[in-house]
């Protein structure tokens, strides 16, 4: 935190905001033909994504913290957002936008998938300023994930410019990020891993993402951007 003229500014929130801004700019630059739809859908995705991210975190830490501190549930500026909750929430928000505005859902999700990993890469620096997300042996997992997300972003940009990849980018993103989370989840300290039974919840989401991504990649294209 820093104080400017008596106003407390949380660097975590500033970094997340920067990541979101860079991500949406990457989307608009990559898909200029649907700029208006992207800008309209952005607010739906943002609101639903933040709600989903916070719910994921609150459910994870409910027994350990939030049942005793319910007033802290809305305090997103203090940290505590689950990326899988953000992804699911954003997809639901975009789905609602597409339904009510009669827009092509797959086209818009395709566009947002390109900007998502760069937004996530920058957002992970928020974990650094909060002094969190280190591995069992002290390795900076936030940095590892940021670099892998950056690599995924570059891959999506390359594919976006190639013929035959239209309609597949969302699938590539889901496969890529699912693999990243499964890979890094085993490096997290056991005490911060949310589990369902003996399986890390993030890994379950990762497997679902990979399978969903594979279905998207192998499915035929029905609409080109």
PDB file of C-alpha atoms in Angstrom:
ATOM      1  CA  UNK A   1       0.000   0.000   0.000  1.00  0.00           C
ATOM      2  CA  UNK A   2       1.048   3.582  -0.598  1.00  0.00           C
ATOM      3  CA  UNK A   3      -0.514   6.808   0.655  1.00  0.00           C
ATOM      4  CA  UNK A   4      -0.991   9.725  -1.743  1.00  0.00           C
ATOM      5  CA  UNK A   5      -2.475  12.900  -0.255  1.00  0.00           C
ATOM      6  CA  UNK A   6      -4.109  10.863   2.478  1.00  0.00           C
ATOM      7  CA  UNK A   7      -5.579   8.359   0.025  1.00  0.00           C
ATOM      8  CA  UNK A   8      -4.511   4.743   0.437  1.00  0.00           C
ATOM      9  CA  UNK A   9      -3.701   3.077  -2.865  1.00  0.00           C
ATOM     10  CA  UNK A  10      -3.418  -0.706  -2.930  1.00  0.00           C
ATOM     11  CA  UNK A  11      -0.743  -1.739  -5.413  1.00  0.00           C
ATOM     12  CA  UNK A  12      -2.404  -5.144  -5.770  1.00  0.00           C
ATOM     13  CA  UNK A  13      -5.494  -3.476  -7.230  1.00  0.00           C
ATOM     14  CA  UNK A  14      -3.435  -1.145  -9.422  1.00  0.00           C
ATOM     15  CA  UNK A  15      -1.537  -4.092 -10.911  1.00  0.00           C
ATOM     16  CA  UNK A  16      -4.727  -6.051 -11.531  1.00  0.00           C
ATOM     17  CA  UNK A  17      -6.226  -3.014 -13.227  1.00  0.00           C
ATOM     18  CA  UNK A  18      -3.133  -2.635 -15.395  1.00  0.00           C
ATOM     19  CA  UNK A  19      -3.317  -6.304 -16.387  1.00  0.00           C
ATOM     20  CA  UNK A  20      -6.971  -5.992 -17.351  1.00  0.00           C
ATOM     21  CA  UNK A  21      -6.297  -2.834 -19.381  1.00  0.00           C
ATOM     22  CA  UNK A  22      -3.391  -4.406 -21.278  1.00  0.00           C
ATOM     23  CA  UNK A  23      -5.437  -7.558 -21.870  1.00  0.00           C
ATOM     24  CA  UNK A  24      -8.421  -5.728 -23.333  1.00  0.00           C
ATOM     25  CA  UNK A  25      -6.157  -3.575 -25.506  1.00  0.00           C
ATOM     26  CA  UNK A  26      -4.555  -6.758 -26.860  1.00  0.00           C
ATOM     27  CA  UNK A  27      -8.018  -8.108 -27.669  1.00  0.00           C
ATOM     28  CA  UNK A  28      -9.122  -4.959 -29.491  1.00  0.00           C
ATOM     29  CA  UNK A  29      -5.874  -4.762 -31.504  1.00  0.00           C
ATOM     30  CA  UNK A  30      -6.085  -8.433 -32.461  1.00  0.00           C
ATOM     31  CA  UNK A  31      -9.779  -8.346 -33.407  1.00  0.00           C
ATOM     32  CA  UNK A  32     -10.528  -4.833 -34.723  1.00  0.00           C
ATOM     33  CA  UNK A  33     -13.554  -6.001 -36.742  1.00  0.00           C
ATOM     34  CA  UNK A  34     -15.534  -6.704 -33.568  1.00  0.00           C
ATOM     35  CA  UNK A  35     -14.193  -3.801 -31.483  1.00  0.00           C
ATOM     36  CA  UNK A  36     -17.681  -2.596 -30.562  1.00  0.00           C
ATOM     37  CA  UNK A  37     -18.791  -6.029 -29.350  1.00  0.00           C
ATOM     38  CA  UNK A  38     -15.576  -6.464 -27.350  1.00  0.00           C
ATOM     39  CA  UNK A  39     -16.024  -3.130 -25.604  1.00  0.00           C
ATOM     40  CA  UNK A  40     -19.671  -3.868 -24.829  1.00  0.00           C
ATOM     41  CA  UNK A  41     -18.945  -7.363 -23.539  1.00  0.00           C
ATOM     42  CA  UNK A  42     -15.984  -6.184 -21.448  1.00  0.00           C
ATOM     43  CA  UNK A  43     -18.085  -4.723 -18.627  1.00  0.00           C
ATOM     44  CA  UNK A  44     -20.168  -7.900 -18.410  1.00  0.00           C
ATOM     45  CA  UNK A  45     -17.009  -9.999 -18.287  1.00  0.00           C
ATOM     46  CA  UNK A  46     -15.321  -7.730 -15.739  1.00  0.00           C
ATOM     47  CA  UNK A  47     -18.177  -7.606 -13.243  1.00  0.00           C
ATOM     48  CA  UNK A  48     -18.953 -11.323 -13.467  1.00  0.00           C
ATOM     49  CA  UNK A  49     -15.234 -12.183 -13.432  1.00  0.00           C
ATOM     50  CA  UNK A  50     -14.527 -10.232 -10.243  1.00  0.00           C
ATOM     51  CA  UNK A  51     -17.555 -11.759  -8.522  1.00  0.00           C
ATOM     52  CA  UNK A  52     -16.534 -15.248  -9.602  1.00  0.00           C
ATOM     53  CA  UNK A  53     -12.913 -14.725  -8.559  1.00  0.00           C
ATOM     54  CA  UNK A  54     -13.914 -13.501  -5.125  1.00  0.00           C
ATOM     55  CA  UNK A  55     -16.447 -16.304  -4.586  1.00  0.00           C
ATOM     56  CA  UNK A  56     -13.813 -18.901  -5.462  1.00  0.00           C
ATOM     57  CA  UNK A  57     -11.424 -17.425  -2.882  1.00  0.00           C
ATOM     58  CA  UNK A  58     -14.079 -16.963  -0.183  1.00  0.00           C
ATOM     59  CA  UNK A  59     -15.291 -20.557  -0.522  1.00  0.00           C
ATOM     60  CA  UNK A  60     -11.683 -21.738  -0.344  1.00  0.00           C
ATOM     61  CA  UNK A  61     -10.956 -19.779   2.850  1.00  0.00           C
ATOM     62  CA  UNK A  62     -14.412 -19.900   4.386  1.00  0.00           C
ATOM     63  CA  UNK A  63     -13.681 -22.250   7.277  1.00  0.00           C
ATOM     64  CA  UNK A  64     -10.240 -20.772   7.935  1.00  0.00           C
ATOM     65  CA  UNK A  65     -11.112 -17.095   7.812  1.00  0.00           C
ATOM     66  CA  UNK A  66     -14.297 -15.691   6.296  1.00  0.00           C
ATOM     67  CA  UNK A  67     -16.819 -17.396   8.561  1.00  0.00           C
ATOM     68  CA  UNK A  68     -15.189 -15.451  11.385  1.00  0.00           C
ATOM     69  CA  UNK A  69     -14.679 -12.263   9.339  1.00  0.00           C
ATOM     70  CA  UNK A  70     -17.700 -11.921   7.024  1.00  0.00           C
ATOM     71  CA  UNK A  71     -17.147  -8.185   6.774  1.00  0.00           C
ATOM     72  CA  UNK A  72     -13.947  -8.870   4.855  1.00  0.00           C
ATOM     73  CA  UNK A  73     -15.710 -10.737   2.041  1.00  0.00           C
ATOM     74  CA  UNK A  74     -16.047  -7.651  -0.218  1.00  0.00           C
ATOM     75  CA  UNK A  75     -12.454  -6.479   0.441  1.00  0.00           C
ATOM     76  CA  UNK A  76     -11.023  -7.498  -2.940  1.00  0.00           C
ATOM     77  CA  UNK A  77      -8.423  -4.711  -2.717  1.00  0.00           C
ATOM     78  CA  UNK A  78      -6.694  -6.625   0.085  1.00  0.00           C
ATOM     79  CA  UNK A  79      -6.049  -9.594  -2.186  1.00  0.00           C
ATOM     80  CA  UNK A  80      -7.823 -12.880  -2.508  1.00  0.00           C
ATOM     81  CA  UNK A  81      -9.071 -13.632  -6.006  1.00  0.00           C
ATOM     82  CA  UNK A  82      -9.226 -17.107  -7.528  1.00  0.00           C
ATOM     83  CA  UNK A  83      -8.309 -17.160 -11.212  1.00  0.00           C
ATOM     84  CA  UNK A  84     -10.542 -20.122 -12.033  1.00  0.00           C
ATOM     85  CA  UNK A  85     -13.455 -18.260 -10.498  1.00  0.00           C
ATOM     86  CA  UNK A  86     -12.537 -15.248 -12.634  1.00  0.00           C
ATOM     87  CA  UNK A  87     -12.442 -17.350 -15.811  1.00  0.00           C
ATOM     88  CA  UNK A  88     -15.768 -19.063 -15.128  1.00  0.00           C
ATOM     89  CA  UNK A  89     -17.360 -15.764 -14.121  1.00  0.00           C
ATOM     90  CA  UNK A  90     -16.073 -13.953 -17.207  1.00  0.00           C
ATOM     91  CA  UNK A  91     -17.344 -16.721 -19.492  1.00  0.00           C
ATOM     92  CA  UNK A  92     -20.769 -16.536 -17.844  1.00  0.00           C
ATOM     93  CA  UNK A  93     -20.800 -12.754 -18.162  1.00  0.00           C
ATOM     94  CA  UNK A  94     -19.901 -12.889 -21.852  1.00  0.00           C
ATOM     95  CA  UNK A  95     -22.481 -15.637 -22.369  1.00  0.00           C
ATOM     96  CA  UNK A  96     -25.192 -13.434 -20.844  1.00  0.00           C
ATOM     97  CA  UNK A  97     -24.099 -10.509 -22.991  1.00  0.00           C
ATOM     98  CA  UNK A  98     -24.186 -12.656 -26.124  1.00  0.00           C
ATOM     99  CA  UNK A  99     -27.619 -14.018 -25.237  1.00  0.00           C
ATOM    100  CA  UNK A 100     -29.286 -10.703 -24.497  1.00  0.00           C
ATOM    101  CA  UNK A 101     -27.549  -8.778 -27.296  1.00  0.00           C
ATOM    102  CA  UNK A 102     -27.907 -11.581 -29.860  1.00  0.00           C
ATOM    103  CA  UNK A 103     -24.167 -11.794 -30.577  1.00  0.00           C
ATOM    104  CA  UNK A 104     -22.057 -14.787 -31.564  1.00  0.00           C
ATOM    105  CA  UNK A 105     -20.726 -16.236 -28.304  1.00  0.00           C
ATOM    106  CA  UNK A 106     -17.869 -18.280 -29.741  1.00  0.00           C
ATOM    107  CA  UNK A 107     -16.510 -15.320 -31.705  1.00  0.00           C
ATOM    108  CA  UNK A 108     -16.353 -13.076 -28.632  1.00  0.00           C
ATOM    109  CA  UNK A 109     -14.890 -15.760 -26.379  1.00  0.00           C
ATOM    110  CA  UNK A 110     -12.275 -16.419 -29.062  1.00  0.00           C
ATOM    111  CA  UNK A 111     -11.229 -12.789 -28.919  1.00  0.00           C
ATOM    112  CA  UNK A 112     -11.095 -12.562 -25.131  1.00  0.00           C
ATOM    113  CA  UNK A 113      -9.036 -15.762 -24.954  1.00  0.00           C
ATOM    114  CA  UNK A 114      -6.143 -13.991 -26.686  1.00  0.00           C
ATOM    115  CA  UNK A 115      -5.964 -11.196 -24.117  1.00  0.00           C
ATOM    116  CA  UNK A 116      -6.553 -13.365 -21.053  1.00  0.00           C
ATOM    117  CA  UNK A 117      -3.016 -14.758 -20.560  1.00  0.00           C
ATOM    118  CA  UNK A 118      -1.257 -11.377 -20.790  1.00  0.00           C
ATOM    119  CA  UNK A 119      -3.739  -9.971 -18.269  1.00  0.00           C
ATOM    120  CA  UNK A 120      -3.042 -12.949 -16.010  1.00  0.00           C
ATOM    121  CA  UNK A 121       0.729 -12.602 -16.434  1.00  0.00           C
ATOM    122  CA  UNK A 122       0.662  -8.980 -15.287  1.00  0.00           C
ATOM    123  CA  UNK A 123      -1.887  -9.709 -12.575  1.00  0.00           C
ATOM    124  CA  UNK A 124       0.416 -12.302 -11.004  1.00  0.00           C
ATOM    125  CA  UNK A 125       2.780  -9.467 -10.086  1.00  0.00           C
ATOM    126  CA  UNK A 126       0.109  -8.488  -7.586  1.00  0.00           C
ATOM    127  CA  UNK A 127       1.005 -11.639  -5.669  1.00  0.00           C
ATOM    128  CA  UNK A 128       4.590 -10.392  -5.565  1.00  0.00           C
ATOM    129  CA  UNK A 129       3.713  -7.028  -3.993  1.00  0.00           C
ATOM    130  CA  UNK A 130       1.509  -8.875  -1.486  1.00  0.00           C
ATOM    131  CA  UNK A 131       4.390 -11.209  -0.619  1.00  0.00           C
ATOM    132  CA  UNK A 132       2.409 -14.319  -1.493  1.00  0.00           C
ATOM    133  CA  UNK A 133       2.345 -17.343  -3.809  1.00  0.00           C
ATOM    134  CA  UNK A 134       5.718 -18.913  -3.117  1.00  0.00           C
ATOM    135  CA  UNK A 135       6.383 -22.627  -3.530  1.00  0.00           C
ATOM    136  CA  UNK A 136       7.324 -25.315  -1.041  1.00  0.00           C
ATOM    137  CA  UNK A 137      11.006 -24.513  -1.435  1.00  0.00           C
ATOM    138  CA  UNK A 138      10.605 -20.758  -1.678  1.00  0.00           C
ATOM    139  CA  UNK A 139      10.383 -20.614  -5.462  1.00  0.00           C
ATOM    140  CA  UNK A 140       8.365 -17.616  -6.767  1.00  0.00           C
ATOM    141  CA  UNK A 141       5.374 -19.375  -8.266  1.00  0.00           C
ATOM    142  CA  UNK A 142       3.835 -16.035  -9.242  1.00  0.00           C
ATOM    143  CA  UNK A 143       6.846 -15.414 -11.499  1.00  0.00           C
ATOM    144  CA  UNK A 144       6.755 -18.943 -12.940  1.00  0.00           C
ATOM    145  CA  UNK A 145       3.089 -18.617 -13.828  1.00  0.00           C
ATOM    146  CA  UNK A 146       3.565 -15.097 -15.197  1.00  0.00           C
ATOM    147  CA  UNK A 147       6.284 -16.286 -17.577  1.00  0.00           C
ATOM    148  CA  UNK A 148       4.285 -19.314 -18.701  1.00  0.00           C
ATOM    149  CA  UNK A 149       1.215 -17.133 -19.276  1.00  0.00           C
ATOM    150  CA  UNK A 150       3.354 -14.743 -21.295  1.00  0.00           C
ATOM    151  CA  UNK A 151       4.509 -17.670 -23.437  1.00  0.00           C
ATOM    152  CA  UNK A 152       0.897 -18.757 -23.919  1.00  0.00           C
ATOM    153  CA  UNK A 153       0.000 -15.206 -24.985  1.00  0.00           C
ATOM    154  CA  UNK A 154       2.762 -15.195 -27.616  1.00  0.00           C
ATOM    155  CA  UNK A 155       1.607 -18.586 -28.909  1.00  0.00           C
ATOM    156  CA  UNK A 156      -1.971 -17.332 -29.266  1.00  0.00           C
ATOM    157  CA  UNK A 157      -0.804 -14.229 -31.124  1.00  0.00           C
ATOM    158  CA  UNK A 158       1.147 -16.398 -33.560  1.00  0.00           C
ATOM    159  CA  UNK A 159      -1.799 -18.742 -34.116  1.00  0.00           C
ATOM    160  CA  UNK A 160      -4.219 -15.836 -34.485  1.00  0.00           C
ATOM    161  CA  UNK A 161      -2.301 -14.721 -37.559  1.00  0.00           C
ATOM    162  CA  UNK A 162      -2.312 -18.145 -39.185  1.00  0.00           C
ATOM    163  CA  UNK A 163      -4.998 -19.469 -41.458  1.00  0.00           C
ATOM    164  CA  UNK A 164      -6.953 -22.387 -40.102  1.00  0.00           C
ATOM    165  CA  UNK A 165      -6.700 -21.338 -36.460  1.00  0.00           C
ATOM    166  CA  UNK A 166      -9.908 -19.299 -36.432  1.00  0.00           C
ATOM    167  CA  UNK A 167     -12.316 -20.726 -33.889  1.00  0.00           C
ATOM    168  CA  UNK A 168      -9.571 -22.705 -32.142  1.00  0.00           C
ATOM    169  CA  UNK A 169      -7.875 -20.035 -30.019  1.00  0.00           C
ATOM    170  CA  UNK A 170     -10.233 -20.429 -27.077  1.00  0.00           C
ATOM    171  CA  UNK A 171      -9.460 -24.132 -27.047  1.00  0.00           C
ATOM    172  CA  UNK A 172      -5.716 -23.511 -27.154  1.00  0.00           C
ATOM    173  CA  UNK A 173      -5.999 -21.064 -24.259  1.00  0.00           C
ATOM    174  CA  UNK A 174      -7.978 -23.514 -22.126  1.00  0.00           C
ATOM    175  CA  UNK A 175      -5.569 -26.355 -22.849  1.00  0.00           C
ATOM    176  CA  UNK A 176      -2.536 -24.175 -22.212  1.00  0.00           C
ATOM    177  CA  UNK A 177      -3.702 -22.606 -18.986  1.00  0.00           C
ATOM    178  CA  UNK A 178      -5.093 -25.893 -17.704  1.00  0.00           C
ATOM    179  CA  UNK A 179      -1.664 -27.462 -18.181  1.00  0.00           C
ATOM    180  CA  UNK A 180       0.082 -24.505 -16.515  1.00  0.00           C
ATOM    181  CA  UNK A 181      -2.039 -24.743 -13.383  1.00  0.00           C
ATOM    182  CA  UNK A 182      -1.759 -28.509 -13.094  1.00  0.00           C
ATOM    183  CA  UNK A 183       2.014 -28.242 -13.518  1.00  0.00           C
ATOM    184  CA  UNK A 184       2.442 -25.586 -10.834  1.00  0.00           C
ATOM    185  CA  UNK A 185      -0.150 -26.824  -8.361  1.00  0.00           C
ATOM    186  CA  UNK A 186       2.144 -29.560  -7.092  1.00  0.00           C
ATOM    187  CA  UNK A 187       4.736 -26.941  -6.136  1.00  0.00           C
ATOM    188  CA  UNK A 188       2.413 -25.039  -3.821  1.00  0.00           C
ATOM    189  CA  UNK A 189       2.665 -25.553  -0.046  1.00  0.00           C
ATOM    190  CA  UNK A 190       0.082 -28.103   1.068  1.00  0.00           C
ATOM    191  CA  UNK A 191      -1.499 -25.708   3.563  1.00  0.00           C
ATOM    192  CA  UNK A 192      -2.643 -23.270   0.855  1.00  0.00           C
ATOM    193  CA  UNK A 193      -4.068 -25.880  -1.522  1.00  0.00           C
ATOM    194  CA  UNK A 194      -7.866 -26.114  -1.609  1.00  0.00           C
ATOM    195  CA  UNK A 195      -8.773 -29.761  -2.091  1.00  0.00           C
ATOM    196  CA  UNK A 196     -11.885 -31.716  -2.888  1.00  0.00           C
ATOM    197  CA  UNK A 197     -11.145 -35.002  -1.239  1.00  0.00           C
ATOM    198  CA  UNK A 198      -7.448 -35.499  -1.897  1.00  0.00           C
ATOM    199  CA  UNK A 199      -7.406 -33.706  -5.258  1.00  0.00           C
ATOM    200  CA  UNK A 200      -6.463 -30.007  -5.599  1.00  0.00           C
ATOM    201  CA  UNK A 201      -9.500 -28.050  -6.757  1.00  0.00           C
ATOM    202  CA  UNK A 202      -7.380 -26.024  -9.187  1.00  0.00           C
ATOM    203  CA  UNK A 203      -6.216 -29.262 -10.824  1.00  0.00           C
ATOM    204  CA  UNK A 204      -9.822 -30.396 -11.241  1.00  0.00           C
ATOM    205  CA  UNK A 205     -10.594 -27.128 -13.010  1.00  0.00           C
ATOM    206  CA  UNK A 206      -7.419 -27.619 -15.029  1.00  0.00           C
ATOM    207  CA  UNK A 207      -8.517 -31.037 -16.278  1.00  0.00           C
ATOM    208  CA  UNK A 208     -11.981 -29.707 -17.155  1.00  0.00           C
ATOM    209  CA  UNK A 209     -10.355 -26.810 -19.025  1.00  0.00           C
ATOM    210  CA  UNK A 210      -8.084 -29.135 -20.991  1.00  0.00           C
ATOM    211  CA  UNK A 211     -10.928 -31.449 -21.969  1.00  0.00           C
ATOM    212  CA  UNK A 212     -13.135 -28.509 -22.948  1.00  0.00           C
ATOM    213  CA  UNK A 213     -10.281 -27.028 -24.949  1.00  0.00           C
ATOM    214  CA  UNK A 214      -9.713 -30.284 -26.801  1.00  0.00           C
ATOM    215  CA  UNK A 215     -13.396 -30.441 -27.739  1.00  0.00           C
ATOM    216  CA  UNK A 216     -13.203 -26.895 -29.103  1.00  0.00           C
ATOM    217  CA  UNK A 217     -10.033 -27.583 -31.076  1.00  0.00           C
ATOM    218  CA  UNK A 218     -11.382 -30.723 -32.754  1.00  0.00           C
ATOM    219  CA  UNK A 219     -14.864 -29.304 -33.410  1.00  0.00           C
ATOM    220  CA  UNK A 220     -15.556 -27.877 -36.899  1.00  0.00           C
ATOM    221  CA  UNK A 221     -15.521 -24.119 -37.446  1.00  0.00           C
ATOM    222  CA  UNK A 222     -18.944 -22.722 -38.196  1.00  0.00           C
ATOM    223  CA  UNK A 223     -18.226 -19.024 -38.220  1.00  0.00           C
ATOM    224  CA  UNK A 224     -15.148 -17.077 -39.197  1.00  0.00           C
ATOM    225  CA  UNK A 225     -14.149 -13.742 -37.720  1.00  0.00           C
TER     226      UNK A 225
END
